[in-house]
Short mmCIF file of C-alpha atoms in Angstrom, two decimals:
data_model
loop_
_atom_site.label_atom_id
_atom_site.label_comp_id
_atom_site.label_asym_id
_atom_site.label_seq_id
_atom_site.Cartn_x
_atom_site.Cartn_y
_atom_site.Cartn_z
CA MET A 1 82.96 -17.53 28.85
CA LYS A 2 85.34 -19.82 30.71
CA MET A 3 84.75 -17.82 33.85
CA LEU A 4 81.03 -18.63 34.10
CA LYS A 5 81.29 -22.39 33.51
CA ASP A 6 81.86 -23.10 37.22
CA VAL A 7 78.99 -20.86 38.41
CA SER A 8 75.71 -22.40 39.53
CA VAL A 9 72.80 -21.13 41.57
CA GLY A 10 72.53 -24.34 43.55
CA GLY A 11 76.19 -24.22 44.51
CA GLY A 12 75.88 -20.60 45.63
CA LEU A 13 72.86 -21.34 47.82
CA ARG A 14 74.62 -24.39 49.28
CA ASP A 15 77.62 -22.21 50.18
CA LEU A 16 75.32 -19.61 51.76
CA PHE A 17 73.51 -22.12 53.97
CA THR A 18 76.78 -23.84 54.95
CA MET A 19 78.19 -20.50 56.05
CA LEU A 20 75.02 -19.64 57.99
CA LYS A 21 75.14 -23.02 59.80
CA ARG A 22 78.61 -22.33 61.18
CA ASN A 23 77.84 -19.07 63.01
CA PRO A 24 74.13 -18.48 62.70
CA ARG A 25 73.87 -15.74 65.33
CA GLU A 26 76.73 -13.65 64.02
CA GLN A 27 75.53 -13.74 60.42
CA ALA A 28 71.76 -13.83 60.73
CA LEU A 29 71.33 -10.14 61.58
CA PRO A 30 73.56 -8.81 58.74
CA ALA A 31 71.87 -11.20 56.30
CA PHE A 32 68.43 -10.08 57.47
CA LEU A 33 69.41 -6.41 57.13
CA ALA A 34 70.83 -7.03 53.65
CA PHE A 35 67.61 -8.72 52.52
CA LEU A 36 65.54 -5.99 54.18
CA CYS A 37 67.44 -3.16 52.43
CA SER A 38 67.29 -4.93 49.07
CA GLY A 39 63.58 -5.59 49.52
CA PHE A 40 62.95 -1.98 50.46
CA ILE A 41 64.73 -0.72 47.35
CA PHE A 42 62.78 -3.20 45.21
CA PHE A 43 59.56 -1.98 46.86
CA LEU A 44 60.48 1.64 46.04
CA PHE A 45 60.96 0.72 42.38
CA ILE A 46 57.48 -0.80 42.31
CA ILE A 47 55.92 2.24 43.99
CA ASP A 48 57.83 4.66 41.75
CA SER A 49 56.35 3.14 38.61
CA LYS A 50 52.88 4.11 39.86
CA VAL A 51 53.74 7.73 40.77
CA ASN A 52 53.02 10.62 38.35
CA THR A 53 51.09 8.46 35.93
CA ASP A 54 48.05 10.74 35.94
CA THR A 55 47.19 12.45 32.66
CA PRO A 56 48.26 16.10 32.63
CA LYS A 57 45.58 18.76 32.85
CA LYS A 58 44.85 20.81 29.79
CA GLN A 59 46.72 24.08 30.06
CA GLU A 60 44.85 27.34 30.15
CA ILE A 61 45.65 29.77 27.36
CA THR A 62 45.75 33.47 28.09
CA TYR A 63 45.48 35.74 25.11
CA VAL A 64 47.11 39.14 24.87
CA GLU A 65 44.81 42.10 24.53
CA ASN A 66 44.87 43.48 21.02
CA TRP A 67 43.98 47.01 20.15
CA SER A 68 42.51 48.21 16.93
CA LEU A 69 44.74 50.01 14.49
CA ASP A 70 42.48 53.03 14.34
CA ARG A 71 43.03 54.11 17.95
CA THR A 72 43.57 57.80 18.40
CA ASP A 73 46.29 59.37 20.49
CA GLU A 74 43.66 60.46 22.99
CA ASP A 75 42.51 56.86 23.46
CA ILE A 76 46.09 55.72 24.01
CA LEU A 77 46.75 58.49 26.55
CA ALA A 78 43.49 57.73 28.35
CA ASP A 79 44.51 54.06 28.69
CA ARG A 80 47.95 55.04 29.94
CA TRP A 81 46.53 57.43 32.52
CA ALA A 82 44.08 54.76 33.70
CA VAL A 83 47.00 52.39 34.30
CA GLN A 84 48.92 55.18 36.04
CA CYS A 85 45.93 55.82 38.31
CA LEU A 86 45.96 52.17 39.38
CA LYS A 87 49.69 52.36 40.08
CA ASP A 88 49.19 55.55 42.11
CA LYS A 89 46.44 53.92 44.18
CA HIS A 90 48.69 50.97 45.01
CA GLU A 91 51.59 53.28 45.83
CA THR A 92 49.37 55.41 48.09
CA LYS A 93 48.14 52.32 49.92
CA ARG A 94 51.72 51.08 50.36
CA ARG A 95 52.88 54.50 51.55
CA GLU A 96 50.07 54.70 54.13
CA SER A 97 50.89 51.25 55.48
CA MET A 98 54.56 52.26 55.78
CA LYS A 99 53.53 55.42 57.64
CA THR A 100 51.42 53.35 60.02
CA LEU A 101 54.35 51.00 60.61
CA GLY A 102 56.65 53.97 61.21
CA ARG A 103 54.25 55.50 63.72
CA MET A 104 53.97 52.16 65.51
CA SER A 105 57.78 52.05 65.66
CA GLY A 106 57.96 55.50 67.20
CA MET A 107 59.24 57.38 64.18
CA ASP A 108 58.28 60.92 63.20
CA VAL A 109 56.90 60.07 59.77
CA ASP A 110 55.73 63.58 59.00
CA ALA A 111 59.26 64.95 59.44
CA ILE A 112 60.69 62.15 57.33
CA GLU A 113 58.17 62.86 54.60
CA ARG A 114 58.97 66.60 54.66
CA GLU A 115 62.70 65.83 54.32
CA ALA A 116 62.07 63.45 51.44
CA LYS A 117 59.93 66.02 49.66
CA ALA A 118 62.64 68.67 50.12
CA GLU A 119 65.25 66.29 48.69
CA ARG A 120 63.07 65.53 45.67
CA LEU A 121 62.58 69.25 45.01
CA ALA A 122 66.34 69.84 45.40
CA ARG A 123 67.04 67.20 42.76
CA GLY A 124 64.59 68.89 40.43
CA GLU A 125 61.93 66.18 40.38
CA VAL A 126 58.47 67.48 39.63
CA GLU A 127 55.13 65.75 39.56
CA VAL A 128 53.49 65.62 36.15
CA ALA A 129 50.12 67.33 36.07
CA ARG A 130 47.25 65.15 35.03
CA PRO A 131 45.15 66.12 32.01
CA ALA A 132 41.89 67.86 32.76
CA GLY A 133 39.56 64.96 31.88
CA VAL A 134 41.42 62.26 33.86
CA ARG A 135 39.86 61.06 37.11
CA CYS A 136 41.24 58.41 39.39
#
């Protein structure tokens, strides 16, 4: 370490103060800004060590619904139709809100709906009839 044998803190500080004595006004502001920026970064390191040190909350576990193995086909179909009824209710609500928006925009929603129904029938789409015991 031949390079570091001539280095001393006292000598460095002496050089700094000698340089500041020559032109104090020209070098005081940059020196102040350098110390301010360094101090601000040091302050951020101190603050950062105190951020996110809270203990994490215990996570909530959601279990999947299990069905018994002795379910009949009728039970399965009843569950499926119940889910389909919920989907149909949401779709009906969405469709009504779109109709309201269309009417507010000045569109003829009834004509649009008739055209859409005719296109669905032309493509061969049919609505599946619900079983007799299913109520929505």
